[in-house]
Tab-separated table of C-alpha atoms in Angstrom:
chain	number	residue	atom	x	y	z
A	1	UNK	CA	-21.594	31.221	31.581
A	2	UNK	CA	-19.269	34.104	30.580
A	3	UNK	CA	-22.218	36.331	29.596
A	4	UNK	CA	-23.054	36.844	33.292
A	5	UNK	CA	-19.471	37.894	34.034
A	6	UNK	CA	-19.821	40.612	31.410
A	7	UNK	CA	-23.204	41.705	32.780
A	8	UNK	CA	-22.019	41.978	36.398
A	9	UNK	CA	-18.474	43.161	35.646
A	10	UNK	CA	-16.710	40.132	37.087
A	11	UNK	CA	-14.947	38.967	33.909
A	12	UNK	CA	-11.226	38.261	34.204
A	13	UNK	CA	-9.497	40.341	31.510
A	14	UNK	CA	-6.520	37.987	31.420
A	15	UNK	CA	-8.757	35.346	29.831
A	16	UNK	CA	-8.888	37.397	26.615
A	17	UNK	CA	-5.110	37.167	26.296
A	18	UNK	CA	-5.204	33.436	27.000
A	19	UNK	CA	-7.873	32.995	24.334
A	20	UNK	CA	-5.842	34.919	21.742
A	21	UNK	CA	-2.745	32.848	22.525
A	22	UNK	CA	-4.692	29.604	22.201
A	23	UNK	CA	-5.896	30.660	18.742
A	24	UNK	CA	-2.285	31.055	17.613
A	25	UNK	CA	-1.408	27.488	18.569
A	26	UNK	CA	-0.632	25.280	15.598
A	27	UNK	CA	-3.263	22.734	14.649
A	28	UNK	CA	-2.471	19.259	15.912
A	29	UNK	CA	-1.427	16.879	13.134
A	30	UNK	CA	-2.928	13.390	13.479
A	31	UNK	CA	-0.793	10.302	12.888
A	32	UNK	CA	-3.856	8.202	12.124
A	33	UNK	CA	-7.218	9.251	10.683
A	34	UNK	CA	-10.307	7.050	10.647
A	35	UNK	CA	-12.775	8.163	7.993
A	36	UNK	CA	-16.389	7.304	8.799
A	37	UNK	CA	-19.772	8.729	7.790
A	38	UNK	CA	-23.111	9.410	9.443
A	39	UNK	CA	-25.498	6.467	9.480
A	40	UNK	CA	-28.875	8.193	9.888
A	41	UNK	CA	-29.890	11.865	10.200
A	42	UNK	CA	-30.330	11.328	13.958
A	43	UNK	CA	-26.844	9.840	14.360
A	44	UNK	CA	-25.332	13.343	14.597
A	45	UNK	CA	-26.772	13.569	18.114
A	46	UNK	CA	-24.810	10.455	19.116
A	47	UNK	CA	-21.469	11.979	18.171
A	48	UNK	CA	-19.322	14.013	20.514
A	49	UNK	CA	-20.394	17.151	18.628
A	50	UNK	CA	-24.022	16.263	19.473
A	51	UNK	CA	-25.198	15.304	22.965
A	52	UNK	CA	-22.588	13.946	25.365
A	53	UNK	CA	-25.193	11.774	27.104
A	54	UNK	CA	-26.188	10.065	23.861
A	55	UNK	CA	-22.605	9.821	22.611
A	56	UNK	CA	-21.642	7.867	25.739
A	57	UNK	CA	-24.152	5.136	24.904
A	58	UNK	CA	-24.393	2.763	21.912
A	59	UNK	CA	-26.471	4.192	19.085
A	60	UNK	CA	-30.140	3.243	19.093
A	61	UNK	CA	-33.260	4.900	17.759
A	62	UNK	CA	-35.088	6.921	20.424
A	63	UNK	CA	-38.616	8.296	20.185
A	64	UNK	CA	-37.728	11.635	21.797
A	65	UNK	CA	-35.301	12.450	18.952
A	66	UNK	CA	-38.362	12.891	16.747
A	67	UNK	CA	-39.088	16.014	18.773
A	68	UNK	CA	-35.933	17.489	17.273
A	69	UNK	CA	-37.044	16.930	13.685
A	70	UNK	CA	-36.894	20.670	12.786
A	71	UNK	CA	-33.252	20.734	13.895
A	72	UNK	CA	-32.593	17.422	12.136
A	73	UNK	CA	-34.127	18.740	8.919
A	74	UNK	CA	-32.012	21.883	9.136
A	75	UNK	CA	-28.905	19.753	9.682
A	76	UNK	CA	-29.734	17.600	6.646
A	77	UNK	CA	-29.967	20.736	4.517
A	78	UNK	CA	-26.674	21.946	5.947
A	79	UNK	CA	-24.932	18.704	4.961
A	80	UNK	CA	-26.005	19.266	1.359
A	81	UNK	CA	-24.287	22.661	1.422
A	82	UNK	CA	-21.258	21.869	3.565
A	83	UNK	CA	-19.689	19.055	1.536
A	84	UNK	CA	-16.560	18.550	3.645
A	85	UNK	CA	-15.432	16.197	6.369
A	86	UNK	CA	-15.358	17.318	10.000
A	87	UNK	CA	-13.520	16.044	13.077
A	88	UNK	CA	-15.742	14.163	15.513
A	89	UNK	CA	-13.211	12.667	17.916
A	90	UNK	CA	-9.577	13.022	19.023
A	91	UNK	CA	-7.741	10.283	20.900
A	92	UNK	CA	-4.240	9.362	21.956
A	93	UNK	CA	-2.692	5.928	22.059
A	94	UNK	CA	0.846	5.918	23.377
A	95	UNK	CA	2.822	8.071	20.946
A	96	UNK	CA	0.065	8.241	18.346
A	97	UNK	CA	-2.369	11.104	17.826
A	98	UNK	CA	-5.647	9.727	16.500
A	99	UNK	CA	-8.560	11.536	14.881
A	100	UNK	CA	-11.918	10.392	13.557
A	101	UNK	CA	-13.303	12.341	10.628
A	102	UNK	CA	-16.878	12.091	9.381
A	103	UNK	CA	-18.290	12.620	5.918
A	104	UNK	CA	-21.680	14.424	6.067
A	105	UNK	CA	-23.517	11.648	4.212
A	106	UNK	CA	-25.970	9.058	5.461
A	107	UNK	CA	-26.106	5.326	4.869
A	108	UNK	CA	-28.987	5.514	2.426
A	109	UNK	CA	-27.147	7.992	0.218
A	110	UNK	CA	-24.443	5.410	-0.466
A	111	UNK	CA	-27.040	3.250	-2.217
A	112	UNK	CA	-27.906	6.016	-4.712
A	113	UNK	CA	-25.932	5.800	-7.946
A	114	UNK	CA	-26.187	9.531	-8.587
A	115	UNK	CA	-24.472	10.212	-5.239
A	116	UNK	CA	-21.478	7.977	-6.002
A	117	UNK	CA	-19.328	10.629	-7.676
A	118	UNK	CA	-19.987	13.198	-4.962
A	119	UNK	CA	-19.137	10.767	-2.163
A	120	UNK	CA	-15.991	9.594	-3.931
A	121	UNK	CA	-14.867	13.193	-4.357
A	122	UNK	CA	-15.307	13.860	-0.628
A	123	UNK	CA	-13.355	10.723	0.292
A	124	UNK	CA	-10.585	11.671	-2.131
A	125	UNK	CA	-10.448	15.197	-0.683
A	126	UNK	CA	-10.141	13.697	2.821
A	127	UNK	CA	-7.296	11.437	1.659
A	128	UNK	CA	-5.440	14.376	0.092
A	129	UNK	CA	-6.044	16.529	3.187
A	130	UNK	CA	-4.572	13.781	5.373
A	131	UNK	CA	-1.630	13.575	2.960
A	132	UNK	CA	-1.071	17.320	3.206
A	133	UNK	CA	-1.170	17.206	7.007
A	134	UNK	CA	1.509	14.497	7.068
A	135	UNK	CA	-0.790	11.754	8.386
A	136	UNK	CA	0.763	8.282	8.275
A	137	UNK	CA	-2.366	6.132	7.933
A	138	UNK	CA	-5.982	6.685	6.905
A	139	UNK	CA	-8.452	3.872	7.566
A	140	UNK	CA	-11.729	3.663	5.668
A	141	UNK	CA	-14.754	2.928	7.840
A	142	UNK	CA	-18.294	1.751	7.128
A	143	UNK	CA	-19.357	2.227	3.501
A	144	UNK	CA	-16.437	4.475	2.574
A	145	UNK	CA	-14.630	1.347	1.374
A	146	UNK	CA	-17.389	-0.239	-0.715
A	147	UNK	CA	-16.501	-2.413	-3.674
A	148	UNK	CA	-18.938	-0.639	-5.996
A	149	UNK	CA	-17.934	2.778	-4.679
A	150	UNK	CA	-14.131	2.674	-4.888
A	151	UNK	CA	-13.016	-0.991	-4.995
A	152	UNK	CA	-12.119	-1.034	-1.299
A	153	UNK	CA	-10.128	2.209	-1.636
A	154	UNK	CA	-7.995	1.073	-4.559
A	155	UNK	CA	-9.312	3.879	-6.791
A	156	UNK	CA	-7.465	6.541	-4.776
A	157	UNK	CA	-4.160	4.650	-4.764
A	158	UNK	CA	-4.337	4.148	-8.542
A	159	UNK	CA	-5.168	7.806	-9.118
A	160	UNK	CA	-2.460	9.072	-6.749
A	161	UNK	CA	0.411	6.538	-6.947
A	162	UNK	CA	2.760	8.819	-4.963
A	163	UNK	CA	0.581	8.831	-1.835
A	164	UNK	CA	2.613	8.719	1.360
A	165	UNK	CA	-0.417	8.247	3.593
A	166	UNK	CA	-1.257	4.536	3.713
A	167	UNK	CA	-4.855	3.552	3.005
A	168	UNK	CA	-6.210	0.694	5.121
A	169	UNK	CA	-9.575	-1.053	4.754
A	170	UNK	CA	-9.065	-3.381	7.738
A	171	UNK	CA	-10.114	-6.550	5.912
A	172	UNK	CA	-7.259	-8.665	7.265
A	173	UNK	CA	-8.080	-7.922	10.887
A	174	UNK	CA	-11.787	-8.422	10.190
A	175	UNK	CA	-11.019	-11.915	8.865
A	176	UNK	CA	-8.827	-12.672	11.899
A	177	UNK	CA	-11.546	-11.595	14.342
A	178	UNK	CA	-14.205	-13.619	12.540
A	179	UNK	CA	-12.045	-16.766	12.526
A	180	UNK	CA	-11.393	-16.378	16.251
A	181	UNK	CA	-15.106	-15.791	16.954
A	182	UNK	CA	-16.043	-19.247	15.689
A	183	UNK	CA	-16.249	-21.696	18.627
A	184	UNK	CA	-13.496	-24.286	18.794
A	185	UNK	CA	-14.541	-27.677	17.539
A	186	UNK	CA	-16.841	-26.264	14.864
A	187	UNK	CA	-16.799	-28.453	11.745
A	188	UNK	CA	-19.406	-26.719	9.607
A	189	UNK	CA	-20.314	-23.070	9.014
A	190	UNK	CA	-23.152	-21.551	7.004
A	191	UNK	CA	-22.119	-18.531	4.918
A	192	UNK	CA	-24.982	-16.251	3.905
A	193	UNK	CA	-25.190	-12.675	2.675
A	194	UNK	CA	-23.575	-10.321	0.187
A	195	UNK	CA	-20.169	-11.767	-0.667
A	196	UNK	CA	-17.539	-9.168	0.159
A	197	UNK	CA	-13.763	-9.234	0.175
A	198	UNK	CA	-13.932	-10.323	3.829
A	199	UNK	CA	-16.414	-13.126	3.063
A	200	UNK	CA	-14.179	-14.592	0.338
A	201	UNK	CA	-11.122	-14.455	2.604
A	202	UNK	CA	-12.981	-16.077	5.516
A	203	UNK	CA	-14.311	-18.864	3.285
A	204	UNK	CA	-10.792	-19.554	1.990
A	205	UNK	CA	-9.306	-19.654	5.519
A	206	UNK	CA	-12.049	-21.942	6.823
A	207	UNK	CA	-11.570	-24.404	3.964
A	208	UNK	CA	-7.832	-24.407	4.623
A	209	UNK	CA	-8.538	-25.249	8.261
A	210	UNK	CA	-10.712	-28.196	7.224
A	211	UNK	CA	-14.021	-26.568	8.207
A	212	UNK	CA	-16.887	-27.116	5.790
A	213	UNK	CA	-18.391	-23.944	4.329
A	214	UNK	CA	-22.028	-24.328	3.342
A	215	UNK	CA	-23.944	-21.909	1.109
A	216	UNK	CA	-27.636	-21.915	0.216
A	217	UNK	CA	-27.729	-20.214	-3.180
A	218	UNK	CA	-26.259	-21.362	-6.473
A	219	UNK	CA	-24.945	-17.919	-7.424
A	220	UNK	CA	-23.044	-17.702	-4.119
A	221	UNK	CA	-21.620	-21.187	-4.634
A	222	UNK	CA	-20.496	-20.374	-8.180
A	223	UNK	CA	-18.753	-17.147	-7.110
A	224	UNK	CA	-16.953	-18.831	-4.229
A	225	UNK	CA	-16.076	-21.919	-6.236
A	226	UNK	CA	-14.633	-19.781	-9.032
A	227	UNK	CA	-12.590	-17.760	-6.546
A	228	UNK	CA	-11.348	-20.676	-4.430
A	229	UNK	CA	-11.097	-23.378	-7.097
A	230	UNK	CA	-8.988	-26.293	-5.919
A	231	UNK	CA	-8.017	-24.281	-2.831
A	232	UNK	CA	-11.390	-25.139	-1.280
A	233	UNK	CA	-10.119	-28.723	-0.884
A	234	UNK	CA	-13.663	-30.048	-1.281
A	235	UNK	CA	-14.914	-28.163	1.796
A	236	UNK	CA	-17.225	-25.821	-0.100
A	237	UNK	CA	-20.736	-27.322	-0.450
A	238	UNK	CA	-24.216	-26.136	-1.406
A	239	UNK	CA	-27.269	-27.150	0.608
A	240	UNK	CA	-30.986	-26.371	0.731
A	241	UNK	CA	-31.239	-26.985	4.472
A	242	UNK	CA	-31.122	-24.157	6.996
A	243	UNK	CA	-30.944	-26.525	9.953
A	244	UNK	CA	-27.648	-28.260	9.249
A	245	UNK	CA	-25.408	-25.558	10.810
A	246	UNK	CA	-25.386	-23.982	14.268
A	247	UNK	CA	-22.854	-21.270	13.309
A	248	UNK	CA	-23.893	-18.698	10.685
A	249	UNK	CA	-21.552	-16.105	9.150
A	250	UNK	CA	-23.923	-13.475	7.791
A	251	UNK	CA	-23.812	-10.353	5.672
A	252	UNK	CA	-26.157	-7.546	4.696
A	253	UNK	CA	-28.416	-9.609	2.454
A	254	UNK	CA	-29.716	-11.997	5.132
A	255	UNK	CA	-33.519	-11.798	5.245
A	256	UNK	CA	-35.718	-11.978	8.332
A	257	UNK	CA	-37.393	-15.077	6.880
A	258	UNK	CA	-34.052	-16.864	6.614
A	259	UNK	CA	-33.088	-15.854	10.128
A	260	UNK	CA	-36.282	-17.365	11.510
A	261	UNK	CA	-35.438	-20.707	9.878
A	262	UNK	CA	-32.289	-21.121	11.966
A	263	UNK	CA	-32.190	-23.792	14.660
A	264	UNK	CA	-32.571	-22.871	18.310
A	265	UNK	CA	-29.211	-21.911	19.783
A	266	UNK	CA	-27.711	-20.803	16.455
A	267	UNK	CA	-24.791	-18.384	16.704
A	268	UNK	CA	-24.983	-15.475	14.238
A	269	UNK	CA	-21.617	-13.844	13.473
A	270	UNK	CA	-21.883	-10.829	11.119
A	271	UNK	CA	-19.067	-10.094	8.663
A	272	UNK	CA	-20.863	-6.942	7.530
A	273	UNK	CA	-20.176	-3.320	8.495
A	274	UNK	CA	-23.677	-2.924	9.964
A	275	UNK	CA	-25.232	-5.052	12.724
A	276	UNK	CA	-27.804	-7.762	12.203
A	277	UNK	CA	-31.326	-7.175	13.496
A	278	UNK	CA	-31.713	-9.520	16.462
A	279	UNK	CA	-35.020	-11.292	15.883
A	280	UNK	CA	-34.552	-14.506	17.809
A	281	UNK	CA	-34.611	-14.705	21.617
A	282	UNK	CA	-33.418	-18.320	21.479
A	283	UNK	CA	-30.262	-17.576	19.443
A	284	UNK	CA	-26.913	-15.892	20.045
A	285	UNK	CA	-25.668	-12.751	18.289
A	286	UNK	CA	-22.157	-11.404	17.905
A	287	UNK	CA	-21.494	-7.725	17.288
A	288	UNK	CA	-20.006	-6.601	14.002
A	289	UNK	CA	-16.225	-7.328	13.964
A	290	UNK	CA	-14.790	-5.401	16.903
A	291	UNK	CA	-12.387	-5.672	19.856
A	292	UNK	CA	-11.952	-4.323	23.356
A	293	UNK	CA	-9.510	-1.408	23.474
A	294	UNK	CA	-6.537	-1.237	25.868
A	295	UNK	CA	-6.573	1.160	28.821
A	296	UNK	CA	-3.733	3.138	27.232
A	297	UNK	CA	-6.191	4.533	24.664
A	298	UNK	CA	-7.109	7.998	25.978
A	299	UNK	CA	-10.185	10.237	25.664
A	300	UNK	CA	-12.594	7.426	24.844
A	301	UNK	CA	-15.716	9.090	26.192
A	302	UNK	CA	-18.098	8.233	23.343
A	303	UNK	CA	-19.274	5.061	21.643
A	304	UNK	CA	-18.492	4.091	18.088
A	305	UNK	CA	-21.943	3.812	16.549
A	306	UNK	CA	-23.764	0.792	18.078
A	307	UNK	CA	-20.713	-0.653	19.881
A	308	UNK	CA	-20.334	-0.401	23.683
A	309	UNK	CA	-17.895	1.996	25.362
A	310	UNK	CA	-14.215	1.180	24.816
A	311	UNK	CA	-15.084	-1.284	22.057
A	312	UNK	CA	-13.735	-0.354	18.630
A	313	UNK	CA	-14.478	-1.693	15.154
A	314	UNK	CA	-11.675	-3.695	13.556
A	315	UNK	CA	-11.662	-1.345	10.568
A	316	UNK	CA	-10.648	1.466	12.892
A	317	UNK	CA	-8.180	-0.648	14.893
A	318	UNK	CA	-6.478	-1.774	11.687
A	319	UNK	CA	-5.328	1.774	10.924
A	320	UNK	CA	-3.855	2.144	14.423
A	321	UNK	CA	-1.985	-1.165	14.068
A	322	UNK	CA	-0.655	-0.132	10.675
A	323	UNK	CA	0.908	2.974	12.246
A	324	UNK	CA	2.177	1.216	15.393
A	325	UNK	CA	3.908	-1.489	13.373
A	326	UNK	CA	5.192	0.926	10.746
A	327	UNK	CA	3.864	-1.153	7.845
A	328	UNK	CA	4.611	0.573	4.562
A	329	UNK	CA	2.116	-1.060	2.197
A	330	UNK	CA	-1.470	-0.062	1.485
A	331	UNK	CA	-4.198	-2.503	2.515
A	332	UNK	CA	-6.890	-1.769	-0.002
A	333	UNK	CA	-8.270	-3.146	-3.229
A	334	UNK	CA	-8.232	-6.929	-3.191
A	335	UNK	CA	-5.070	-7.124	-1.084
A	336	UNK	CA	-5.193	-9.144	2.122
A	337	UNK	CA	-2.306	-8.885	4.567
A	338	UNK	CA	-0.970	-11.837	6.535
A	339	UNK	CA	-3.876	-12.656	8.851
A	340	UNK	CA	-1.789	-14.317	11.565
A	341	UNK	CA	0.670	-11.420	11.616
A	342	UNK	CA	-2.126	-8.866	11.970
A	343	UNK	CA	-3.833	-10.874	14.738
A	344	UNK	CA	-0.631	-11.292	16.728
A	345	UNK	CA	0.171	-7.579	16.422
A	346	UNK	CA	-3.332	-6.710	17.618
A	347	UNK	CA	-2.984	-8.821	20.763
A	348	UNK	CA	0.557	-7.564	21.366
A	349	UNK	CA	-0.688	-3.975	21.562
A	350	UNK	CA	-3.410	-4.791	24.079
A	351	UNK	CA	-6.552	-5.167	21.990
A	352	UNK	CA	-8.637	-8.076	23.229
A	353	UNK	CA	-11.391	-10.257	21.668
A	354	UNK	CA	-14.917	-9.716	22.893
A	355	UNK	CA	-16.540	-12.262	25.157
A	356	UNK	CA	-18.956	-14.912	23.916
A	357	UNK	CA	-22.330	-13.248	23.218
A	358	UNK	CA	-25.396	-13.924	25.294
A	359	UNK	CA	-28.822	-14.795	23.961
A	360	UNK	CA	-30.780	-12.025	22.318
A	361	UNK	CA	-33.100	-10.078	24.641
A	362	UNK	CA	-35.035	-8.446	21.834
């Protein structure tokens, strides 16, 4: 505590010179930026800028954080004033300098139509700031790549066609991880939830592999059938039965009632950005699409949202891969890169699939 050195006259004067020199050092330019946002008002405490103890553990709601509600309320007011991104993490992976930036918005704000323009402006400002800094790749995390918000990032590429920084939404790697999470020998999969770009791509790949894709709602069937057409090869079917499949690919719209109708031993694999609420003790639950990071990734002393230590979301990994491989195209909008190529590159650089999940202990 330097204040005591000043009180008792033991301060080392040379430290002032060192401090002044450090301030003159040029700001480090990141090669890759991952753009995320806050999930809840309390999530700020789980970042590196919050409490180190909480940041080192997967995010979960804790009763004692309610004691900090005056601070939380003050922080919420501050986010309404300070409408800019801030750096929450710096990492290194081999020759790459990585940074994670956060937008001071919460998950619920992304559902408000009147907030759409403000959020889009902040994302665009972050993209242009990364461009100005000479960043190679910017990956869009969580709801920063929503279809209704910015068409998976395509809006910024259309508006700024000369962008040198490559925008990546990570959909290709998400599809690859989901396909490799399905147990071998599976012949039928239930697809349920909001149909995203990832869901359409997974359904197409499964049909091509000869795996039957079952949906429960007519509107979902019509959307998929229109998108896949003859490419479904007759593997897309509609059913009213919840008990016919033991492997469920699920999105944000899955209800608790539907989850309770699943057979004992069902494997739930989310394709959504946010995790599924684990209601069943007799079923198995995968995390949201993620992979184990290699040991070469430095300064990983905090968790990414609800994921365990040294486990990273595929949307964040995709940006790193894009820079490592030197890929020159954007991966945004409705574009899907070669899934096999992305998967092989991921394994080549040391990222590993997560182990088979255990039964829920909730």
